[in-house]
Coordinates of C-alpha atoms in Angstrom, one line a residue:
X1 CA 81.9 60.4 121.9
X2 CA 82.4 63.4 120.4
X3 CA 84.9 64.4 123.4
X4 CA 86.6 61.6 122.7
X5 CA 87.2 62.4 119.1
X6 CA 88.1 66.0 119.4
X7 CA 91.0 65.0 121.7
X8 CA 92.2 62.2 119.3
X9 CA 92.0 64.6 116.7
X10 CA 94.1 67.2 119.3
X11 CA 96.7 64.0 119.7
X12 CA 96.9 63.3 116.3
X13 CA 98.1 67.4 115.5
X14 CA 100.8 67.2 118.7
X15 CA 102.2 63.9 116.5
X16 CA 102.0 65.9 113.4
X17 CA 103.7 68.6 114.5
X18 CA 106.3 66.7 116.9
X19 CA 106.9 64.6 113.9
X20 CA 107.6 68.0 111.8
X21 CA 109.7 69.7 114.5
X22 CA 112.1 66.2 114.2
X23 CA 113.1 67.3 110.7
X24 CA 113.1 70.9 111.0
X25 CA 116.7 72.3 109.6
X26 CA 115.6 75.9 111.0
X27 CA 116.6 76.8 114.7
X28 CA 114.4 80.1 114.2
X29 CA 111.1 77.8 113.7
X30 CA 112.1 74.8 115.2
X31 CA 112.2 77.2 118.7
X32 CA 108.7 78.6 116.9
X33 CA 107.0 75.3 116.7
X34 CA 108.4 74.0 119.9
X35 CA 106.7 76.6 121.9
X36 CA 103.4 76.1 120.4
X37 CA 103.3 72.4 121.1
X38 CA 104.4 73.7 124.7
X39 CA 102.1 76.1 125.0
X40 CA 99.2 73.5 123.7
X41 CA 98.0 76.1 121.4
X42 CA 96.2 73.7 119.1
X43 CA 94.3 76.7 117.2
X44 CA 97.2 77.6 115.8
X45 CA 98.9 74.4 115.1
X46 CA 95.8 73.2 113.5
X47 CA 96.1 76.4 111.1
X48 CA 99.8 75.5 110.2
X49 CA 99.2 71.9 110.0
X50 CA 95.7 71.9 107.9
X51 CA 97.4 71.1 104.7
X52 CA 100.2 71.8 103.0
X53 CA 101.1 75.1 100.3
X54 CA 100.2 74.5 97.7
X55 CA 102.9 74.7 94.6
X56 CA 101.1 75.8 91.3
X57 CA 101.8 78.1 88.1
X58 CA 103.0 81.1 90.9
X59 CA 105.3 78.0 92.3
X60 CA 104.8 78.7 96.2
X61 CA 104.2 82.1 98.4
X62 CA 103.1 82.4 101.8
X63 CA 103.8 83.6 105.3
X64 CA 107.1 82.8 107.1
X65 CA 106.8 80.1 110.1
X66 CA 106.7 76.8 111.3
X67 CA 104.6 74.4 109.5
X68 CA 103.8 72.7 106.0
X69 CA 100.8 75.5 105.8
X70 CA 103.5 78.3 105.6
X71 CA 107.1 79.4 104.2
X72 CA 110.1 77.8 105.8
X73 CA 113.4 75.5 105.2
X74 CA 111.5 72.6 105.4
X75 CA 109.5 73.2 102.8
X76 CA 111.5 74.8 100.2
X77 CA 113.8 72.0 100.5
X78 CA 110.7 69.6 99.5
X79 CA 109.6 72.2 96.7
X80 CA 113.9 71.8 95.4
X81 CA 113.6 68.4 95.7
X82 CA 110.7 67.7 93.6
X83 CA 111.6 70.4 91.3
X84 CA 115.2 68.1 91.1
X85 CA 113.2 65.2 90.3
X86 CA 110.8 66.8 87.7
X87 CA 114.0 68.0 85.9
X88 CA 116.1 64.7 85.7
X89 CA 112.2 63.1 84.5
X90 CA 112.2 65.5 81.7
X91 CA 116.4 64.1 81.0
X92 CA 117.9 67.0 82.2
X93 CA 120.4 64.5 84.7
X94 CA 123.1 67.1 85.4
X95 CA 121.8 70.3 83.5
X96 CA 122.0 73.5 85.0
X97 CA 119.9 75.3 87.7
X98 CA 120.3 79.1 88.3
X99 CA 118.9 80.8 91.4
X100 CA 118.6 83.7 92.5
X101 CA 116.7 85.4 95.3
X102 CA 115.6 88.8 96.6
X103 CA 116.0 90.8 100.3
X104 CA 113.0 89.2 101.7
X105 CA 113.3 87.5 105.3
X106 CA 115.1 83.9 104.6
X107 CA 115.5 84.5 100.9
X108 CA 119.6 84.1 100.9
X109 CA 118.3 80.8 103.3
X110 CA 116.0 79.3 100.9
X111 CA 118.3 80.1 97.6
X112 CA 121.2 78.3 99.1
X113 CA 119.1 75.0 100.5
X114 CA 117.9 75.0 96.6
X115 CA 121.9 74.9 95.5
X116 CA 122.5 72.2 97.5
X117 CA 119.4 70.4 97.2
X118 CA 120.0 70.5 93.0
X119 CA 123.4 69.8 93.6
X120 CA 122.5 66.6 95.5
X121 CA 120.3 65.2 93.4
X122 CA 122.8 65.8 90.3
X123 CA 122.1 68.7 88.9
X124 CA 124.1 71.7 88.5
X125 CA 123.8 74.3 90.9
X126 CA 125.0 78.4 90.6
X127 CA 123.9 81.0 93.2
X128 CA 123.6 84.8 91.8
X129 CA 126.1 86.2 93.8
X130 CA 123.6 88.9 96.2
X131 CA 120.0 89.9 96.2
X132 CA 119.4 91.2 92.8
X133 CA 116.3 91.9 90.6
X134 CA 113.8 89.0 89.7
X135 CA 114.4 90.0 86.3
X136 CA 118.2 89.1 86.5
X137 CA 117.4 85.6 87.0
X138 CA 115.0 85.3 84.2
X139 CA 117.9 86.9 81.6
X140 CA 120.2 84.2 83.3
X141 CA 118.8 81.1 82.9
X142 CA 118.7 81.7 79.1
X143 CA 122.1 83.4 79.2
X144 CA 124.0 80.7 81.0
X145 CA 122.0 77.9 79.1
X146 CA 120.4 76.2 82.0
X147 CA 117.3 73.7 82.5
X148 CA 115.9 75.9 84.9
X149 CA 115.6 78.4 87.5
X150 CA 114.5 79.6 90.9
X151 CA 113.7 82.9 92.0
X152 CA 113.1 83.3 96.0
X153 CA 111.0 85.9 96.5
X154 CA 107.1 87.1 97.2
X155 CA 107.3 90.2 95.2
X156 CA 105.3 93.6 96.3
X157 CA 103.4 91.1 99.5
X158 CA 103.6 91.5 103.0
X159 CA 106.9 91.5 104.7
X160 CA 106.2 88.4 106.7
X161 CA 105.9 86.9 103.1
X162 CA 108.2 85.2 101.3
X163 CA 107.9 82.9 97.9
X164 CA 109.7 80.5 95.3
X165 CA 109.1 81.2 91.3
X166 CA 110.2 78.3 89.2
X167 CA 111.2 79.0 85.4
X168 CA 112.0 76.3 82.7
X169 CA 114.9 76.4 80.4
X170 CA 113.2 79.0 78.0
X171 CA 113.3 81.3 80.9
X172 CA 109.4 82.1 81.5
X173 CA 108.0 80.8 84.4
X174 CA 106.0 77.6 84.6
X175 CA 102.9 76.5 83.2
X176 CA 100.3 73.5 83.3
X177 CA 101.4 70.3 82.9
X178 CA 104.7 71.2 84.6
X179 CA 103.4 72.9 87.8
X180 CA 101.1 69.9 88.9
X181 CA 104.1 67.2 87.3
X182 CA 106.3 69.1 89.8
X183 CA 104.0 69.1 92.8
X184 CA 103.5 65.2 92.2
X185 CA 107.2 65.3 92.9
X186 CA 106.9 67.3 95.9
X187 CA 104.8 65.3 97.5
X188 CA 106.8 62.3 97.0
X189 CA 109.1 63.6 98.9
X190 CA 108.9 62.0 102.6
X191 CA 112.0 62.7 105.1
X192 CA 114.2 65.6 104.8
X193 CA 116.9 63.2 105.9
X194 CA 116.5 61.2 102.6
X195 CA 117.2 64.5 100.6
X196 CA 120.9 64.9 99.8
X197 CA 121.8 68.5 100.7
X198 CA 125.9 68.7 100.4
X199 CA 127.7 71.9 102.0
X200 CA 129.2 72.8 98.7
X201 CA 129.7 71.8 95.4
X202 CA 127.7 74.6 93.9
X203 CA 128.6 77.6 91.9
X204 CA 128.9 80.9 93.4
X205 CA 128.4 83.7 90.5
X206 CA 130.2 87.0 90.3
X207 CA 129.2 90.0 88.6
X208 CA 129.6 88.8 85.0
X209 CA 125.9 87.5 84.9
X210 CA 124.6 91.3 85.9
X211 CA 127.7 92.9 83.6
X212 CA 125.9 90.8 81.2
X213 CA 122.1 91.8 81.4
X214 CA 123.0 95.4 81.5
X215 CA 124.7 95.3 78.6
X216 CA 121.8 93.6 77.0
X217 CA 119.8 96.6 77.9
X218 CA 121.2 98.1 75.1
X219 CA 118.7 97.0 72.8
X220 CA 116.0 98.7 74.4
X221 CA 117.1 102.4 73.6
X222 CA 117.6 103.7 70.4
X223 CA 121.2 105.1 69.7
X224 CA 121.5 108.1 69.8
X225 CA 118.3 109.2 71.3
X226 CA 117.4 111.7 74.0
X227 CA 118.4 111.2 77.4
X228 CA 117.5 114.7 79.2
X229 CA 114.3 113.2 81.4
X230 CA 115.0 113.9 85.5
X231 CA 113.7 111.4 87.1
X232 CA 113.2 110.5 91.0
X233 CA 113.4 107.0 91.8
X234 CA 112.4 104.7 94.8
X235 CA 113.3 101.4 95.2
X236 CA 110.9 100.4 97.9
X237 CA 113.1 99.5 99.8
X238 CA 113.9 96.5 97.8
X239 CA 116.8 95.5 95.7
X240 CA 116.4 97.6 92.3
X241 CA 118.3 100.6 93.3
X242 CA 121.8 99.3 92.3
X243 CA 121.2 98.4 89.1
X244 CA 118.3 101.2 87.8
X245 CA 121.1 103.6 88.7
X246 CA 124.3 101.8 87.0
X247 CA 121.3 101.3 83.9
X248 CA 120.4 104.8 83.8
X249 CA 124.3 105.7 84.1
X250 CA 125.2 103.4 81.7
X251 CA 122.8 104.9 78.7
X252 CA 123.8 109.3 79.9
X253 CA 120.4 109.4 81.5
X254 CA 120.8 112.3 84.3
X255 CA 121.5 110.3 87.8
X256 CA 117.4 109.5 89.2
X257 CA 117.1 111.5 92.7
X258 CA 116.7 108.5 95.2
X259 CA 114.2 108.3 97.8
X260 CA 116.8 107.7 100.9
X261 CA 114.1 106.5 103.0
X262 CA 113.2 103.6 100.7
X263 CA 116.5 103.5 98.6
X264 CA 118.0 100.4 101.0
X265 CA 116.8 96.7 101.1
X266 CA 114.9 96.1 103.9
X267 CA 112.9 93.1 104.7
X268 CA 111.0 94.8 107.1
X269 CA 109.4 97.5 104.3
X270 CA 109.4 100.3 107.6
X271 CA 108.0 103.2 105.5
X272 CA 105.0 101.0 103.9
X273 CA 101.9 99.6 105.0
X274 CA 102.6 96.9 102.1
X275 CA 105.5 97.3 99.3
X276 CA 103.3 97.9 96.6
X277 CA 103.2 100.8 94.4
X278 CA 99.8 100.4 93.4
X279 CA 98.8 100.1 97.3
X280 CA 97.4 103.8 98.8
X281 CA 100.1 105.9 101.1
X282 CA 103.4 103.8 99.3
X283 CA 104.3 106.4 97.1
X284 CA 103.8 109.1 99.8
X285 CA 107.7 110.1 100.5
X286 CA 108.4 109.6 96.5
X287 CA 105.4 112.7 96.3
X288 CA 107.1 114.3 98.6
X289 CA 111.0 114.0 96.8
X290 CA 109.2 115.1 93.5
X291 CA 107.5 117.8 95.6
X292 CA 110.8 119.0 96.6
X293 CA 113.4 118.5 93.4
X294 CA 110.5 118.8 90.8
X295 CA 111.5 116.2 88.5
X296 CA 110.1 115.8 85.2
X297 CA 108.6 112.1 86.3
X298 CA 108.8 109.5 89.3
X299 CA 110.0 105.9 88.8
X300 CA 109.3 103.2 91.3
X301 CA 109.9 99.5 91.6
X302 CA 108.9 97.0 93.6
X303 CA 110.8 95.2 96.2
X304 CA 112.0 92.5 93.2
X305 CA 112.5 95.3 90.5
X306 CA 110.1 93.3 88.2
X307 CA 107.2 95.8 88.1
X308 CA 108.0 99.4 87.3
X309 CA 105.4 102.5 88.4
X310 CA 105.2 106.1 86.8
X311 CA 103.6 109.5 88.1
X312 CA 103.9 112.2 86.4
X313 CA 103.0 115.8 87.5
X314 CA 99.7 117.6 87.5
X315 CA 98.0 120.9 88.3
X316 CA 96.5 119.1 91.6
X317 CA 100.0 117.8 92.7
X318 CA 101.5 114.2 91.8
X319 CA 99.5 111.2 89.5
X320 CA 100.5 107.7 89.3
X321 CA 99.8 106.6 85.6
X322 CA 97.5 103.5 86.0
X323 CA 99.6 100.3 84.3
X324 CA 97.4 100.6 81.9
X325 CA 98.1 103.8 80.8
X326 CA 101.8 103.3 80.9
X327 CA 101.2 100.2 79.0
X328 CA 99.8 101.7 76.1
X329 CA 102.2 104.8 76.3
X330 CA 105.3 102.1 76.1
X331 CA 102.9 100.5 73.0
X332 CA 103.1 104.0 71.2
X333 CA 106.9 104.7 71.7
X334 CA 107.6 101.2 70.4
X335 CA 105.6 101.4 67.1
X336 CA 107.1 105.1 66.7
X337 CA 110.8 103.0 66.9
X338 CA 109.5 100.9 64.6
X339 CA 108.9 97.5 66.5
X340 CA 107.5 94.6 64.4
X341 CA 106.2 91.4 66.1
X342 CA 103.4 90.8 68.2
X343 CA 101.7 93.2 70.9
X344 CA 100.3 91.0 74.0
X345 CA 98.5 91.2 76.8
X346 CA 96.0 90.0 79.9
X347 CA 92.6 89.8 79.6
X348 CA 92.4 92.2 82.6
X349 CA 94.5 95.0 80.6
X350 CA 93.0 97.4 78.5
X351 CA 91.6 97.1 75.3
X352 CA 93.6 100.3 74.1
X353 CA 96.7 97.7 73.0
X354 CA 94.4 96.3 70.5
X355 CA 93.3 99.4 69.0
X356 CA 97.4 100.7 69.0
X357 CA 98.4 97.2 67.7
X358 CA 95.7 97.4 64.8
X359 CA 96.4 100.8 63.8
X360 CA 100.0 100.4 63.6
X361 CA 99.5 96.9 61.5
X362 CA 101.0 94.9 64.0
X363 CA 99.8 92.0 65.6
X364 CA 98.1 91.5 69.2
X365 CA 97.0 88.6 71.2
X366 CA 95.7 88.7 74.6
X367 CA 96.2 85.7 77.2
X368 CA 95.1 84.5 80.5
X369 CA 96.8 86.9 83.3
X370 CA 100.2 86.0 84.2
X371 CA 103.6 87.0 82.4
X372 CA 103.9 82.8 82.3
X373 CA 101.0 83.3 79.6
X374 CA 102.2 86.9 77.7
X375 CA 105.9 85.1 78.0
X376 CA 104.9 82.1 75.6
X377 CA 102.8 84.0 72.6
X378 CA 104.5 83.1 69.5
X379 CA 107.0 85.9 67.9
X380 CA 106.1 88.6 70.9
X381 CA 107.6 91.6 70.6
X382 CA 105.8 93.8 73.8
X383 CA 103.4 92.3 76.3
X384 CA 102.1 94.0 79.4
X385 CA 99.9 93.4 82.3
X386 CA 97.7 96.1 84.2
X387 CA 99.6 95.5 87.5
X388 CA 102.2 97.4 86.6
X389 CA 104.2 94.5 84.5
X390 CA 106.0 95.0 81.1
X391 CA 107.9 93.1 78.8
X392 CA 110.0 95.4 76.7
X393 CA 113.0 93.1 75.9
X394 CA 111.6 89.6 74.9
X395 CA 114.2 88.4 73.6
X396 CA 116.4 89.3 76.5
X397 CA 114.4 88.5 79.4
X398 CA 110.8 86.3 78.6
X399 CA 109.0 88.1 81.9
X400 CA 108.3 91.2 82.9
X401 CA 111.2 93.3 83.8
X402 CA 110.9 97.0 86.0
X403 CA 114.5 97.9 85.0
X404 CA 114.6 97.8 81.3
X405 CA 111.0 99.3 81.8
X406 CA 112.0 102.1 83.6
X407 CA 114.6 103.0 80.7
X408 CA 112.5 103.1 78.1
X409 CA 109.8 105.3 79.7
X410 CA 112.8 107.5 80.8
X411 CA 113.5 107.4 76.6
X412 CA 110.1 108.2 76.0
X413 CA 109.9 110.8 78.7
X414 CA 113.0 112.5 77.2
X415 CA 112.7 112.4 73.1
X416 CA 108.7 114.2 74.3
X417 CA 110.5 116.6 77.0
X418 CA 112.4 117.5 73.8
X419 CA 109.5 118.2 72.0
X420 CA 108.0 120.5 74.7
X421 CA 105.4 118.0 75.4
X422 CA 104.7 115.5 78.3
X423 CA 103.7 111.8 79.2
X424 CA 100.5 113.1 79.9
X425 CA 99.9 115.0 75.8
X426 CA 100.7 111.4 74.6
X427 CA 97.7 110.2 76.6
X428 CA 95.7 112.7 75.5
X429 CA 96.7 111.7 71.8
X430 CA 95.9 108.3 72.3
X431 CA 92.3 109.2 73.6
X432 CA 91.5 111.1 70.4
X433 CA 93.1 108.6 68.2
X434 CA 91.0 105.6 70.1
X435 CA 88.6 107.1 72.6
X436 CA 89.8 107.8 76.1
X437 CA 90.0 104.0 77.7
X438 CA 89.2 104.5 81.8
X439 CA 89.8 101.6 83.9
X440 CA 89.7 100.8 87.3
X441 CA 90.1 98.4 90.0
X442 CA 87.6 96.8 92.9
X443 CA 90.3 94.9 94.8
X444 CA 89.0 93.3 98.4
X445 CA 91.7 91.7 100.6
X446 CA 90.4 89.4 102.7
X447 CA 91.5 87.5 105.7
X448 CA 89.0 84.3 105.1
X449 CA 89.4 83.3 101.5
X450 CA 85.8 81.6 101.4
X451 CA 84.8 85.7 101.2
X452 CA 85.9 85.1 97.9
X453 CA 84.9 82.0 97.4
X454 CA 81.2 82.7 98.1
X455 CA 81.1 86.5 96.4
X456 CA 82.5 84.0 93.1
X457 CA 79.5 81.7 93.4
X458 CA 77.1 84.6 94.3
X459 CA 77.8 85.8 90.7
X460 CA 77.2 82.3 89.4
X461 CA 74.6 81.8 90.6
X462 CA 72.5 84.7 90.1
X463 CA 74.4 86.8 88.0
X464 CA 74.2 90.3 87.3
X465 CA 71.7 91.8 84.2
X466 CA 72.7 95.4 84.3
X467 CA 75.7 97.6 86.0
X468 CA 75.5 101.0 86.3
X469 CA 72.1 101.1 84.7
X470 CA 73.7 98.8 81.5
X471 CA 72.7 96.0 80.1
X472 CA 74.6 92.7 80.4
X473 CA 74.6 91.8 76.9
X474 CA 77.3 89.0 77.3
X475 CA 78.3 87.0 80.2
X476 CA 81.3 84.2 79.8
X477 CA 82.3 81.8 82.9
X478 CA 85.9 81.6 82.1
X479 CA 86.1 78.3 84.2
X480 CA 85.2 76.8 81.3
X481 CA 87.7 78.2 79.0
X482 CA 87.1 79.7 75.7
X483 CA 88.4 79.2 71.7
X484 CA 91.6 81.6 72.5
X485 CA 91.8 81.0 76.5
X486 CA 92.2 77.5 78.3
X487 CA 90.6 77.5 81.5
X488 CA 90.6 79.9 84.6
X489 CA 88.5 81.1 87.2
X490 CA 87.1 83.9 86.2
X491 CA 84.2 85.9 85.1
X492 CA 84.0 88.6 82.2
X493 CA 81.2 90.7 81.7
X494 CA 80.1 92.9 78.8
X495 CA 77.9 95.7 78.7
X496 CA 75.4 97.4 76.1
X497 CA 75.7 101.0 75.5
X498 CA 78.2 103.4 73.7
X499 CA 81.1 103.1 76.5
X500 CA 81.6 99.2 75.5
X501 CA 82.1 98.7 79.4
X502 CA 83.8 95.5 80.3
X503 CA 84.2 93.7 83.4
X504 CA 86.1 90.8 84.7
X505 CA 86.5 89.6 88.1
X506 CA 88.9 86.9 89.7
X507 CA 90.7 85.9 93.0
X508 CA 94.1 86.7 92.6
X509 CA 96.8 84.3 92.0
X510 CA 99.1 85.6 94.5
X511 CA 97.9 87.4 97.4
X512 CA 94.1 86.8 99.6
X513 CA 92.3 89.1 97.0
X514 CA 89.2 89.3 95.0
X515 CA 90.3 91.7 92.0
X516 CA 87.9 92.7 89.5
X517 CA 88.8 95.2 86.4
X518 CA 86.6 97.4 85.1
X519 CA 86.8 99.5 81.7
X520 CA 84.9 102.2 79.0
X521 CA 85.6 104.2 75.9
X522 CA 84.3 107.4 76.2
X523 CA 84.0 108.4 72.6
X524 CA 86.0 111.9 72.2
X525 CA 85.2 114.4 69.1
X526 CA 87.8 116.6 69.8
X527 CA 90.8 118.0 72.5
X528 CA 88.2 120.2 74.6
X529 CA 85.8 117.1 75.0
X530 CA 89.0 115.1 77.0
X531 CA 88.2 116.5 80.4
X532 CA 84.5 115.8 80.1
X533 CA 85.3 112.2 79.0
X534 CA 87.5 111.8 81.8
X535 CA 84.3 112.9 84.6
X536 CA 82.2 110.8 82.7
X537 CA 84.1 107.9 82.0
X538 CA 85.2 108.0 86.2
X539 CA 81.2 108.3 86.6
X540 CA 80.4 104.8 85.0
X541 CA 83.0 102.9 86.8
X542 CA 82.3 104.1 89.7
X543 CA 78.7 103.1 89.7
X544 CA 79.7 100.1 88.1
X545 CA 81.9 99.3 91.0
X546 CA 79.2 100.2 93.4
X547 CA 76.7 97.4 91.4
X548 CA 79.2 95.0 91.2
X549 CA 79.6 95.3 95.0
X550 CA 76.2 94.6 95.6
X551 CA 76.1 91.4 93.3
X552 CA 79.0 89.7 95.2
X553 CA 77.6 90.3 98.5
X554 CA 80.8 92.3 100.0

């Protein structure tokens, strides 16, 4: 009997898939697809066909390949054509859709089914004319007055990755009720064959829209200010190279020393075990530029240009600043310019920000992590996330943006190198002005997301009393939301003692990790304590990280 079932259930997945391969628009997975149903490998089909992606608040990302369980035509033409529907139920009937799309494998693919799915359903359709930065589509949409837009990429994952980020017509990205009102679209959607997809119709943009954001980068510099700071730049071999360097050119900054072997888009990311900044070995051949020119700072992006990273040079060789600390260096330079409005940031990020926002009397919020979250607090006027993500320009571009990032640390970096001083003195500043803030970072990929799943419930269930020999002295379940935070899944964790340690953990929205972010104020008296506080502070999160490990299981 049970025989019997299994091969039903084995039937059943060759109708599935033959029934998928029908419809499939893509020669590259039909051929994929067709060879697994060949070959009988029912494993793998049963992987691919076990569900569908899910489209939520990060719209859709996962591998390229045949299948409703991974990234292909088929699917982003279902995603466009519930997203179509969504917008003409909210009486947008003919309003404008901008998309754009990054380097990534089928990203120029996916963009232009989205044109002509919008345009088939009545909408307005126009394509940014090339791969260009994520951030170029979110100044767009607000630029060009459209009802929405679509960015086609997976950011800093994998290269067999690939993604689709929705905005609204305020130009952040989505949030609840519109993701799941969108995916109710989606999966309304039942042949491809019923979806309209003309061959044209849609409107091809030329330069003007990019002519148009760099000149709005304008307002991030103040005129007249230093421009000396030598930079070298890498691009990760994604698509900000083009227009960091006609930005930097544009404002006098010396021309950044590229990083040939990463300066190129390249789907493949050759040089990188993944295109991440933050990820260990991918800023080896910048190191090695810096090494060689002696710059005064490095300046990466990743492969979508939305997140910038900074190192900055030490006795002991290279240092990439942790997003936090360029976070609250950005923080200072903007309340020494003056800035009014509200600071903001993730619950994840340091609690510096608050300390920098109530000192300079301006005022601060924190939000659940995501720049859909930090884009929407009322009269923001700077919001940044730990992962590398800053919002210097809200008014030009409601996301986080690594070009107009990279000019104002390159500001900063020049009006101190004029000065005689250094990123690194600013830090130091800050840590006597507030205490020296440490945090780090347990991050676990996984390759079976129950790991996190279960390490989640193991600190539900029997949650942790002390880490690192402190007491537990508050313990919030974020699931349930909060009076500032709706819900989320999440845990955040606060511990007794001087160092006001805090810890939160959470699978990550956007790639197969568990991420938990740990942080403590090491009081400092005076400049000679700052290397001591620095040992110390390292000391407690790392046997905090070793405690936390143990109460996960992993």
């Amino acid at each position: 009997m049970q025989a019997q079932a299994q091969a039903q259930a084995q039937d059943d997945l060759i109708i599935r898939a033959q029934a998928w391969l029908a419809e499939d628009p893509d020669p590259e997975t039909a051929a994929e697809l067709s060879a697994l149903i060949e070959a009988g490998d029912t494993a793998e089909l049963a992987d691919r066909f076990s569900g569908t992606l899910q489209f939520g608040t990060a719209g859709l990302r996962g591998e390229i390949g045949a299948g409703p369980m991974r990234m292909n035509r088929g699917v982003v033409i279902r995603a466009a054509a519930g997203l179509a529907a969504y917008l003409k139920a909210q009486g947008h009937d003919g309003g404008l859709v901008v998309v754009g799309y990054d380097a990534r494998y089928k990203s120029a693919d996916f963009a232009r089914d989205t044109a002509a799915v919008m345009t088939g359903a009545g909408l307005r359709a126009a394509l940014l004319p090339r791969p260009l930065p994520t951030p170029v589509l979110a100044y767009a949409i607000r630029h060009l007055g459209a009802v929405a837009g679509v960015e086609v990429t997976a950011s800093h994952n994998p290269p067999r990755d690939n993604g689709y980020k929705v905005y609204l017509g305020d130009g952040s990205q989505i949030v609840s009720p519109a993701d799941t009102e969108i995916a109710a679209q989606i999966a309304a959607v039942e042949k491809l064959a019923d979806v309209p997809r003309p061959e044209s119709g849609w409107q091809e943009l030329g330069d003007e829209v990019l002519e148009a954001y760099l000149a709005r980068t304008d307002a991030v510099l103040t005129p007249g200010s230093p421009r000396g700071v030598r930079t070298v730049y890498t691009a990760m071999h994604g698509v900000g190279k083009d227009v960091v360097m006609a930005a930097f050119a544009r404002h006098g900054f010396p021309e950044p020393v590229l990083v040939a072997e990463q300066a190129e888009p390249d789907p493949a990311f050759p040089t990188v075990a993944f295109p991440n900044p933050e990820e260990p070995g991918a800023m080896d051949l910048a190191f090695a530029k810096a090494t060689e020119v002696q710059p005064d700072i490095v300046i990466a992006n990743d492969p979508d240009a939305d997140r910038c990273a900074v190192a900055v040079p030490t006795a002991d060789g290279w240092r990439m600043l942790r997003g936090d600390e360029v976070g609250a260096l950005l923080a200072a330079h903007l309340v020494h310019k003056g800035a009014r409005g509200v600071f903001a940031e993730s619950i994840v990020s340091s609690s510096l920000l608050g300390r920098i926002a109530e000192a300079a009397g301006v005022g601060y919020e924190e939000t659940l992590t995501g720049f859909k979250w930090i884009a929407r607090v009322e009269g923001l006027r700077y919001g940044y996330e730990e992962a590398l993500g800053y919002c210097v320009d809200p008014e030009g571009v409601r996301d986080k943006d690594g070009v107009t990032a990279a000019l104002l640390v390159a500001e900063l970096a020049s009006v101190l190198k004029e000065q005689g001083r250094t990123l690194t003195d600013l830090l130091d500043d800050l840590a006597m002005a507030h205490g020296l803030h440490a945090t780090d970072q347990l991050s676990v990929r996984v390759s079976d997301l129950s790991i996190i799943a279960d390490a989640m419930a193991a600190l539900r269930t029997q949650p942790p009393v002390s880490l690192a020999g402190l007491r537990v002295v508050s313990a919030e379940d974020l699931s349930k939301g909060t009076e500032s935070l709706p819900p989320t899944d999440g845990l955040r964790y606060y511990l007794d003692g001087e160092y006001q340690a805090r810890v939160i953990a959470r699978p990550s929205g956007t790639e197969p990790k568990l991420k938990c972010y740990l942080e403590v104020v090491v009081p400092v008296a005076e400049a000679s304590d700052l290397a001591a506080a620095r040992v110390r502070g390292q000391e407690v999160l790392d046997a905090i990280k070793k405690d936390l490990s143990a109460a996960m299981g992993i």
